Short mmCIF file of C-alpha atoms and ligand atoms in Angstrom, two decimals:
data_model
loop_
_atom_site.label_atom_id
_atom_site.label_comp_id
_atom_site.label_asym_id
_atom_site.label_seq_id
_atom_site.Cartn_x
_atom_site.Cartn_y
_atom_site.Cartn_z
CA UNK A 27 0.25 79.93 69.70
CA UNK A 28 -1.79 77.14 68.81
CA UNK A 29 -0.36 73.99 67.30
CA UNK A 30 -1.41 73.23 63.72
CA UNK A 31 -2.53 69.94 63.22
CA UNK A 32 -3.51 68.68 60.03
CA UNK A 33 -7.06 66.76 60.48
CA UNK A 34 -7.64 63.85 57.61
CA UNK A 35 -11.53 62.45 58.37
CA UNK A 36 -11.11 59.74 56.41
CA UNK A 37 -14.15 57.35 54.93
CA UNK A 38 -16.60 55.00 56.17
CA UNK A 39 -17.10 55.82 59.87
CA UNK A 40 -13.70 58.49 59.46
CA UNK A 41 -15.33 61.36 59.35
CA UNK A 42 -17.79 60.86 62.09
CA UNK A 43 -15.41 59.25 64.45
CA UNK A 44 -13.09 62.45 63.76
CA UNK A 45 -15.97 65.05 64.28
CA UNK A 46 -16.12 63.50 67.65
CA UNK A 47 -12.56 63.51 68.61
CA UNK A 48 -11.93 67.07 66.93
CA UNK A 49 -14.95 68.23 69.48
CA UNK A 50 -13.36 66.11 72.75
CA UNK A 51 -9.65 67.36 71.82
CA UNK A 52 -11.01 71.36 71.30
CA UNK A 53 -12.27 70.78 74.93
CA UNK A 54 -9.51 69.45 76.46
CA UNK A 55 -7.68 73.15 76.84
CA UNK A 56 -5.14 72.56 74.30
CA UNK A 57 -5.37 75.09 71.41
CA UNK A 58 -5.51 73.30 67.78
CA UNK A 59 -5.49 74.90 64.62
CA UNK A 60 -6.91 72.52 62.50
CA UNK A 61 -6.56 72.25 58.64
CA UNK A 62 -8.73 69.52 57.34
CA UNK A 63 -7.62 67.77 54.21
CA UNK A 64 -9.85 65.17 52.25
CA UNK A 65 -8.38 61.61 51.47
CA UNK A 66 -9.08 58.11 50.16
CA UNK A 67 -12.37 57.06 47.85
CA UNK A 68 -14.11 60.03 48.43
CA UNK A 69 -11.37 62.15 46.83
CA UNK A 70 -10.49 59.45 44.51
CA UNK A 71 -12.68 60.34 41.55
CA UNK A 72 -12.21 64.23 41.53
CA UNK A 73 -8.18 63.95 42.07
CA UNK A 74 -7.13 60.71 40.29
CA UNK A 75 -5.36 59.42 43.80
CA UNK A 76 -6.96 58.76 47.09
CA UNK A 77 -3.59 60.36 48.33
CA UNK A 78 -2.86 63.61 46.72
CA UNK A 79 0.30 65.78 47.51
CA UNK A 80 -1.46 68.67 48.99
CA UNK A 81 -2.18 65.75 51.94
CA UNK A 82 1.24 65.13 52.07
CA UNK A 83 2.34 68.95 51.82
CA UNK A 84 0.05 69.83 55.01
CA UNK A 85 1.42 66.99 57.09
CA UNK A 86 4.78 67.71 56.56
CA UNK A 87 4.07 71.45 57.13
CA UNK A 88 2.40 70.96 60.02
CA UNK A 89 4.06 68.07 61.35
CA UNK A 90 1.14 66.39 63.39
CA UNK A 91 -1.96 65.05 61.64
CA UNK A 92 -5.09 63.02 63.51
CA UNK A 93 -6.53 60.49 60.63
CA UNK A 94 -10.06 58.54 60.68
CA UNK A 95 -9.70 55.64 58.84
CA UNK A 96 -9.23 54.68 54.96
CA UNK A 97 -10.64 52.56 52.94
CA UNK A 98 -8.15 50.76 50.72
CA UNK A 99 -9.52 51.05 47.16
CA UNK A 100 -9.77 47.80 45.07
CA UNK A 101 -7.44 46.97 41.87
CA UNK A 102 -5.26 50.05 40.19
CA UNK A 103 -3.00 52.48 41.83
CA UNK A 104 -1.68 52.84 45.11
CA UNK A 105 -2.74 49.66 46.78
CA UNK A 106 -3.26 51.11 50.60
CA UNK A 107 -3.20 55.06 51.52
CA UNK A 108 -2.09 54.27 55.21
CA UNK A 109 1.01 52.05 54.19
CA UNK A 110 1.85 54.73 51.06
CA UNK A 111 1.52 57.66 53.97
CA UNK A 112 3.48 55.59 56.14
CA UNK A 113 6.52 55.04 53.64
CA UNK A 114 5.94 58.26 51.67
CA UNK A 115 6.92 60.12 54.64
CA UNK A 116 9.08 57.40 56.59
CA UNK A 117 6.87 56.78 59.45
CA UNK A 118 8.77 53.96 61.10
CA UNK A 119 6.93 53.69 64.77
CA UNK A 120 4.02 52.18 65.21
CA UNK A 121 3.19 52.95 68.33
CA UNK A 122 0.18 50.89 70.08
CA UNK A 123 -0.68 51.09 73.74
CA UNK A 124 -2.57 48.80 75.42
CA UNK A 125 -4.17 49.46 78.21
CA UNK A 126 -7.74 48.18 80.23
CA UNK A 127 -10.08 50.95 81.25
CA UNK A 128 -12.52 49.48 84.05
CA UNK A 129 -15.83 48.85 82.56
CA UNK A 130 -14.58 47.66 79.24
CA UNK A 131 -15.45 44.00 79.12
CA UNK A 132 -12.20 41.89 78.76
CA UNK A 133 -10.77 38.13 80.25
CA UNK A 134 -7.71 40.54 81.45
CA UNK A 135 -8.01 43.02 84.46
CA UNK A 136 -5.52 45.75 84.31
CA UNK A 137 -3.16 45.47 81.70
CA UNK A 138 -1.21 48.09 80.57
CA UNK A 139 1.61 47.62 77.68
CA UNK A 140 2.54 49.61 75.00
CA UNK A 141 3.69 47.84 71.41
CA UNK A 142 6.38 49.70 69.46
CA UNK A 143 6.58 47.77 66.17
CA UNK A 144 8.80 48.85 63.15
CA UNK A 145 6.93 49.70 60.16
CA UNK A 146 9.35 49.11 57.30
CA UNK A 147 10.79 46.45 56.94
CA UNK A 148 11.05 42.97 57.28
CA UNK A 149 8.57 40.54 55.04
CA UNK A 150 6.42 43.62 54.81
CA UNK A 151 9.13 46.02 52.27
CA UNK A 152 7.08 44.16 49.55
CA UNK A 153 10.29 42.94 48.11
CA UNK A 154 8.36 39.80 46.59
CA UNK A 155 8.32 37.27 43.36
CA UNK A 156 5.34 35.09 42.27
CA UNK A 157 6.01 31.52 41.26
CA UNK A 158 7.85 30.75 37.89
CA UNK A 159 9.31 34.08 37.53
CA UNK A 160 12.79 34.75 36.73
CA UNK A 161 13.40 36.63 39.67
CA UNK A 162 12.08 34.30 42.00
CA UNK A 163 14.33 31.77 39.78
CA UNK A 164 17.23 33.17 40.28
CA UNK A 165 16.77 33.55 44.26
CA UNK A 166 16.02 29.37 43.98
CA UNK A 167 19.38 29.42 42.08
CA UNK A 168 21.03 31.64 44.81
CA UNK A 169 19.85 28.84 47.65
CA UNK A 170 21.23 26.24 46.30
CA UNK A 171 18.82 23.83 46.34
CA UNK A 172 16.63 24.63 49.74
CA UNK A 173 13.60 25.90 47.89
CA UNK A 174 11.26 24.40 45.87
CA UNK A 175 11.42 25.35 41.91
CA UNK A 176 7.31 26.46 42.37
CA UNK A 177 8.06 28.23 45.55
CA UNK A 178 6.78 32.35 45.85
CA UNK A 179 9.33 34.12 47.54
CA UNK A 180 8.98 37.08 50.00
CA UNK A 181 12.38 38.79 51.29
CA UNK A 182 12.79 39.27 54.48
CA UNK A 183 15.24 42.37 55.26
CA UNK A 184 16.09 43.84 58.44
CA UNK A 185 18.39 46.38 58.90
CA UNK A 186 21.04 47.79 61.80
CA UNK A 187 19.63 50.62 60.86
CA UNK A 188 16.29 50.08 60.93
CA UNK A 189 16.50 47.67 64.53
CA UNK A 190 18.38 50.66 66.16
CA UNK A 191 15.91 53.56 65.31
CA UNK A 192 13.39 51.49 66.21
CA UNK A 193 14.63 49.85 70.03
CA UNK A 194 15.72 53.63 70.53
CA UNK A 195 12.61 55.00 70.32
CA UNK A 196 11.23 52.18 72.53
CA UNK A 197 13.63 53.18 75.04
CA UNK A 198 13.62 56.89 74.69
CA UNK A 199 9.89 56.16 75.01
CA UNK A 200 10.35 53.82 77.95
CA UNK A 201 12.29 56.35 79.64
CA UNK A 202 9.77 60.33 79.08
CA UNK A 203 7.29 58.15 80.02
CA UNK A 204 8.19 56.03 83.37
CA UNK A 205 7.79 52.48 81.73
CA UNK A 206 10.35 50.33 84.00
CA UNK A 207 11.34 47.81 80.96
CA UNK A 208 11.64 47.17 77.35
CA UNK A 209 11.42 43.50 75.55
CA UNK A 210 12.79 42.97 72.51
CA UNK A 211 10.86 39.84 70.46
CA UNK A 212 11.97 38.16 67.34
CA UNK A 213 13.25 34.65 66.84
CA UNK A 214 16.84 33.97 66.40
CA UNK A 215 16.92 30.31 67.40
CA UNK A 216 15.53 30.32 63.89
CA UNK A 217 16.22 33.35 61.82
CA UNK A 218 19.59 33.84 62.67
CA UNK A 219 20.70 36.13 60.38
CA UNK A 220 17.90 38.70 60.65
CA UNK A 221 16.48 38.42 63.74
CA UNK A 222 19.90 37.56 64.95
CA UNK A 223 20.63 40.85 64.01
CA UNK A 224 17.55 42.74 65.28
CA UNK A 225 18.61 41.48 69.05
CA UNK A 226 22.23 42.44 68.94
CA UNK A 227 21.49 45.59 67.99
CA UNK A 228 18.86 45.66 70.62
CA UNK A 229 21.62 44.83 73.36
CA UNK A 230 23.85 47.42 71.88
CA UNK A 231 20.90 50.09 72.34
CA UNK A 232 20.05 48.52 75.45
CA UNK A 233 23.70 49.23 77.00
CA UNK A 234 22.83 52.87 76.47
CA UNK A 235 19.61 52.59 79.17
CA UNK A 236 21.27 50.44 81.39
CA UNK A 237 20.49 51.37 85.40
CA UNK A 238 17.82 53.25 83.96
CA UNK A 239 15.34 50.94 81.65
CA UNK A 240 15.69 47.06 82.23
CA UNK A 241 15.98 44.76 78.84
CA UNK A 242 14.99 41.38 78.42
CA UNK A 243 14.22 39.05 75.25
CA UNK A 244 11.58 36.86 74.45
CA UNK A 245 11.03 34.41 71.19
CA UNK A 246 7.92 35.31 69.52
CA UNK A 247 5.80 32.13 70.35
CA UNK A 248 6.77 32.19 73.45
CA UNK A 249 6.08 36.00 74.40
CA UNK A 250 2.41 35.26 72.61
CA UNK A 251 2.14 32.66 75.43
CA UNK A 252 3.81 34.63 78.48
CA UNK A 253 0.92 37.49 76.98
CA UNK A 254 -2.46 35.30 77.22
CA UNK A 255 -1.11 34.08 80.44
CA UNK A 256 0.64 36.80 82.81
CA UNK A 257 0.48 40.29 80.48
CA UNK A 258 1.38 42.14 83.65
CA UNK A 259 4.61 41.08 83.62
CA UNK A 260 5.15 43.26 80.82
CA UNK A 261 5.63 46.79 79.81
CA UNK A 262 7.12 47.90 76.65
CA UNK A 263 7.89 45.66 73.55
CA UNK A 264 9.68 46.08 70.75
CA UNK A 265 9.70 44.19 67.69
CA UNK A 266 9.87 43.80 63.62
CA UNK A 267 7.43 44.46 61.65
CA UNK A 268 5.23 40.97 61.08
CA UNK A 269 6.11 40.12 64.47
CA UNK A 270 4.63 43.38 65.63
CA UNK A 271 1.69 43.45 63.42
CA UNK A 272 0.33 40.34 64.64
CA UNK A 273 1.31 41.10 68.86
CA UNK A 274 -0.26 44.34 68.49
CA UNK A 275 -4.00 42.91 67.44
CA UNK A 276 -2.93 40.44 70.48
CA UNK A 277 -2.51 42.89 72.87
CA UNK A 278 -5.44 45.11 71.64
CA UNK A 279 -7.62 41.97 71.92
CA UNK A 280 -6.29 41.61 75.78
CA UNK A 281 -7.41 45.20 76.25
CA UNK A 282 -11.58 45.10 74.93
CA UNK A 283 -10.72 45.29 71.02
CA UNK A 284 -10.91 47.41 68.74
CA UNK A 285 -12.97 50.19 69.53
CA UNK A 286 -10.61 50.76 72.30
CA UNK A 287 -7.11 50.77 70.38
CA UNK A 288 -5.06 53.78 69.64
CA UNK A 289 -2.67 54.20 67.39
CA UNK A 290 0.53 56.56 66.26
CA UNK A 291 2.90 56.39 63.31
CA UNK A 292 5.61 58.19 64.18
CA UNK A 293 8.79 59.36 62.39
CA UNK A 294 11.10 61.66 62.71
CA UNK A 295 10.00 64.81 61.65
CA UNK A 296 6.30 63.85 61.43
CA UNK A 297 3.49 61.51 63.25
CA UNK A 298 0.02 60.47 62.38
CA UNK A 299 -2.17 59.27 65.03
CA UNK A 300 -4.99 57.36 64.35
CA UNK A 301 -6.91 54.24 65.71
CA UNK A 302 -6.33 50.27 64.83
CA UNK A 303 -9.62 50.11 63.49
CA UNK A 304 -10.50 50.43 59.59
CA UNK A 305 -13.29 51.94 58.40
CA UNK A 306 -16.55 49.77 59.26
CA UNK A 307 -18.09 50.65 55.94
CA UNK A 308 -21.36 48.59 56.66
CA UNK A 309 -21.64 51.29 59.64
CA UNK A 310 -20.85 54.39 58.09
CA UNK A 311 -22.96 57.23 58.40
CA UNK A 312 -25.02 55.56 61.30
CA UNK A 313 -23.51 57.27 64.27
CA UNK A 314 -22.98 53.87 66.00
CA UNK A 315 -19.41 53.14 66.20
CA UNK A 316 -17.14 53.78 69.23
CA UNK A 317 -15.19 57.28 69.53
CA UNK A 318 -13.05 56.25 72.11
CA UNK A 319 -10.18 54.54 70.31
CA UNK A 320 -9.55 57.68 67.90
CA UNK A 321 -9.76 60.27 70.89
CA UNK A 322 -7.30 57.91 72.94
CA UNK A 323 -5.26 58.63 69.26
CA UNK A 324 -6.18 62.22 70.26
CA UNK A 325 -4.59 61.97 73.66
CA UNK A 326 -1.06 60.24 72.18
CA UNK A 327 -0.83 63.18 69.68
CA UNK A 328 -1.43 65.68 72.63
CA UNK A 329 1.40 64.11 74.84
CA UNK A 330 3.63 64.50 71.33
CA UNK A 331 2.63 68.13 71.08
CA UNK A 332 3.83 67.89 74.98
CA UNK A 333 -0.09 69.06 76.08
CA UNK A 334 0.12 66.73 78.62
CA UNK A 335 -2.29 67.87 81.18
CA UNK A 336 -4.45 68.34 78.35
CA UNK A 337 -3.45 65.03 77.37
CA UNK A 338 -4.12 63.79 80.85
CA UNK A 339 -7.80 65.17 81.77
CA UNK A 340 -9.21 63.79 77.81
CA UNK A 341 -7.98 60.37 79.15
CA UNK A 342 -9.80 60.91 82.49
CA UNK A 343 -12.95 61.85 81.03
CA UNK A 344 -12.81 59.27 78.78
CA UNK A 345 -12.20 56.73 81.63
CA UNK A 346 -15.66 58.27 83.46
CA UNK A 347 -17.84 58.22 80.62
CA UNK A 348 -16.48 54.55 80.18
CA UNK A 349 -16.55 52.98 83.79
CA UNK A 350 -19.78 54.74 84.64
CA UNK A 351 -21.41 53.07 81.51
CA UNK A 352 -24.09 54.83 80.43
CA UNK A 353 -23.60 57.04 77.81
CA UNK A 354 -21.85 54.26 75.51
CA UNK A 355 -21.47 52.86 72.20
CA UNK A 356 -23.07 49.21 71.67
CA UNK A 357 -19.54 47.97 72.18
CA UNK A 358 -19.40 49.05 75.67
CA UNK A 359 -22.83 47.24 76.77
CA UNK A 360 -23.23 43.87 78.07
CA UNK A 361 -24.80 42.82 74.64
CA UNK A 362 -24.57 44.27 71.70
CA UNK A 363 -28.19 45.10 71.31
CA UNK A 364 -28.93 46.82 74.56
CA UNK A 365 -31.47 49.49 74.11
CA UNK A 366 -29.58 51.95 76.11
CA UNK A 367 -26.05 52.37 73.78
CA UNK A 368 -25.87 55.83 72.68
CA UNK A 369 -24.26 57.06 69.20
CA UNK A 370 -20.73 58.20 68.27
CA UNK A 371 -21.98 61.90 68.99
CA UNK A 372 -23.73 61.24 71.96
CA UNK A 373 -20.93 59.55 73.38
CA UNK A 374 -18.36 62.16 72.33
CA UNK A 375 -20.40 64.57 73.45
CA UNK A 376 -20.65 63.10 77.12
CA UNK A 377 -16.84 63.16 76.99
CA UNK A 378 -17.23 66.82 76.05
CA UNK A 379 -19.24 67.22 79.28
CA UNK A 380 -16.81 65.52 81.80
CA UNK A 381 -14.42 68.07 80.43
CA UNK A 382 -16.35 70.81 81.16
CA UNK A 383 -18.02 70.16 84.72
P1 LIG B 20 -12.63 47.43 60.40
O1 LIG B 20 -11.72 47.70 61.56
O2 LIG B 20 -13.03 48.59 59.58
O3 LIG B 20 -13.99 46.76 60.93
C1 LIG B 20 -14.12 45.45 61.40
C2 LIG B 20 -15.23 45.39 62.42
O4 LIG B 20 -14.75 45.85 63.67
C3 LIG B 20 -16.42 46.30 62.13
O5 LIG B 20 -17.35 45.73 61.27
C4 LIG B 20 -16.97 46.53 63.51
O6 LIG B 20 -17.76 45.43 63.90
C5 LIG B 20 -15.72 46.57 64.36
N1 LIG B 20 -15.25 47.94 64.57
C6 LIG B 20 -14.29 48.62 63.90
N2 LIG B 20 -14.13 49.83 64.39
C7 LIG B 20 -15.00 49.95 65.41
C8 LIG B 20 -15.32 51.00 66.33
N3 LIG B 20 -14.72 52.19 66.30
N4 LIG B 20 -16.31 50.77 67.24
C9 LIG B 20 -16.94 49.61 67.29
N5 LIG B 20 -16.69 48.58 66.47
C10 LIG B 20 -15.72 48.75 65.54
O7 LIG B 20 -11.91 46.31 59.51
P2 LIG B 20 -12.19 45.83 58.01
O8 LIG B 20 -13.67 45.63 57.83
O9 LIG B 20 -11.27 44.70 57.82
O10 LIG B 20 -11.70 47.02 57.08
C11 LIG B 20 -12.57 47.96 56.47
C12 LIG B 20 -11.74 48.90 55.60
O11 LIG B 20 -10.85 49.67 56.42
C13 LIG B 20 -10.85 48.20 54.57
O12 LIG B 20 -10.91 48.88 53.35
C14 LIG B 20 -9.46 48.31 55.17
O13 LIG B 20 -8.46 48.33 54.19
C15 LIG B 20 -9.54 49.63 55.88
N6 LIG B 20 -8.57 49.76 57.00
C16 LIG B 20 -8.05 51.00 57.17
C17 LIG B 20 -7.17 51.22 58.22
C18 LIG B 20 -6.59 52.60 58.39
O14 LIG B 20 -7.12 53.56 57.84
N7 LIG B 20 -5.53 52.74 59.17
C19 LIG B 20 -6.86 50.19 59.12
C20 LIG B 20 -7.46 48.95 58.94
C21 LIG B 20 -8.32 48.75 57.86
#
């Protein structure tokens, strides 16, 4: 039986980028059926919403999709697709490995760390009052003289129930895939109350794993420091949402960027796997951007669909076509306007052939 995937091409470079993983991913020896449906701008005109239900309907039905990228429309409406999708059908994980394929130019030899962040809550619920208003009045009331009567106020919430799905999965994680540790990083010494909160319940989970996953805890500043200096030291973190927003672009960054980065959202009854990147407008349509972080996308939804020799041989061929150089997006090259760098196709397409010889 094949599995039936629900394929979303997306905008700007989306549907080029998807082309090329849809091609890799069909020769990997994994059987997809997949049902394409049309979001964002492109859709926005016909359907009155760059997200319409029938997108949702399919991804719930099939409960796997593989999305290009979406450009957030300006003014009006629903303000981003990917965060609607991602509360619309509760999407908590974001899942982010990190990890240095040789022949990727980076400061960082061999790193290797996966980012679970939560995908929410914390200052990102949009729980938020501009200046002057009577909301954001009364919360000045409710403070009792801490904030300033001008002051903007975002909420911060974090949950026990949010902090324990989300170190679980970092564990359970951890543990089907042979990662030796988890680290959970907030900062308590100054939030106490929330990220206070988001640690004990990460001990409590912790207990759980023990003689099978270490724990440890970092502050947030400090872990960003520990990362530019000795990444190896670590393996999985877990952490809120802002927290894990910014750490994840940190650790992508240690790893060769962004045409490198996969990416999941994962709940749990669904996941959507697509790449860090947006959608490059000023490159759309030029077959010049780099395939590889979308297929790596590709190979995180086959180890969901538990393909993972499928799963295992995209990730090698990717790795060859990479290391040996040649038949690379601009990206990849020592400068970005070597002659040689092949297109988005061209490079998907030598993927295609490493999985075939
Ligand atoms: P972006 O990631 O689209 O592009 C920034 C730059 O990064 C590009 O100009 C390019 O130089 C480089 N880049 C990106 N992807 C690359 C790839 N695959 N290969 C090589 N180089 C690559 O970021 P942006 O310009 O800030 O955002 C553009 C649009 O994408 C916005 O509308 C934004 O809202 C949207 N966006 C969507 C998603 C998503 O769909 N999940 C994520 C981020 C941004």
């Amino acid at each position: 039986m094949p599995h039936a995937v629900t394929l979303i091409p997306g905008d700007g470079v989306g549907p080029e980028l998807t082309e090329a993983a849809r091609r890799v991913i069909d020769s990997s020896g994994a059987e997809i059926a997949w049902e394409t449906q049309q979001a964002g701008v492109a859709v926005m005109e016909q359907e009155g919403t760059p997200l319409p239900d029938r997108v949702l309907d399919s991804i719930r039905r099939n409960k796997v999709a593989l999305k290009g990228p979406i450009t957030t429309p300006r003014g009006g409406g629903i303000r981003s697709v990917n965060v609607a999708l991602r509360k619309r059908l509760d999407l908590y994980t974001c899942l982010r490995p990190c990890k240095h394929y040789p022949g990727v130019r980076t400061r960082f030899e061999g790193v290797d760390l996966v980012v679970v962040r939560e995908n929410t809550e914390d200052l990102y619920a949009g729980v938020e009052f501009e200046e002057g208003t009577a909301e954001a009045k009364q919360v000045i009331g409710l403070a009792g003289g801490r904030i300033r009567d001008d002051a903007a106020i975002s909420i911060k919430p974090i949950s026990a129930f949010g902090s324990e799905r989300i170190v679980e999965f970092a564990f359970r994680y951890a543990l089907e895939n042979g990662r030796r540790k988890v680290t959970a990083v907030a900062k308590d010494n100054i939030m106490k109350a929330t990220d206070g909160l988001f640690y004990r319940t990460a001990r409590e989970v912790a207990k759980r794993y023990e003689s099978k996953v270490e724990y440890d805890e970092w502050l947030v500043d400090a872990m960003c420091m520990q990362l530019v200096q000795k990444p190896e030291l670590y393996d999985v973190l877990v952490l809120p949402n802002l927290y894990g927003d910014i750490l994840s672009d940190l650790c992508a960054g240690l790893v060769g960027g962004l045409g490198v980065a996969p990416g999941a959202n994962i709940g749990d009854e669904v996941a959507v796997f697509e790449a860090i990147h947006g959608s490059a407008p000023k490159y759309a349509g030029q077959n010049k951007v780099n395939p590889t972080a979308l297929i790596l996308s590709g190979v995180l939804m086959l180890r969901h669909l538990g393909e993972s020799k499928a799963a295992d041989r995209v990730e090698q061929a990717v790795a060859a076509v990479i290391a040996e150089g040649k038949s690379v997006t601009y990206d990849l090259k020592p400068t970005r306007d070597d002659p040689t760098a092949v297109g988005t196709r061209e490079m998907g397409e030598a993927i295609v052939a490493r999985l075939l010889s």
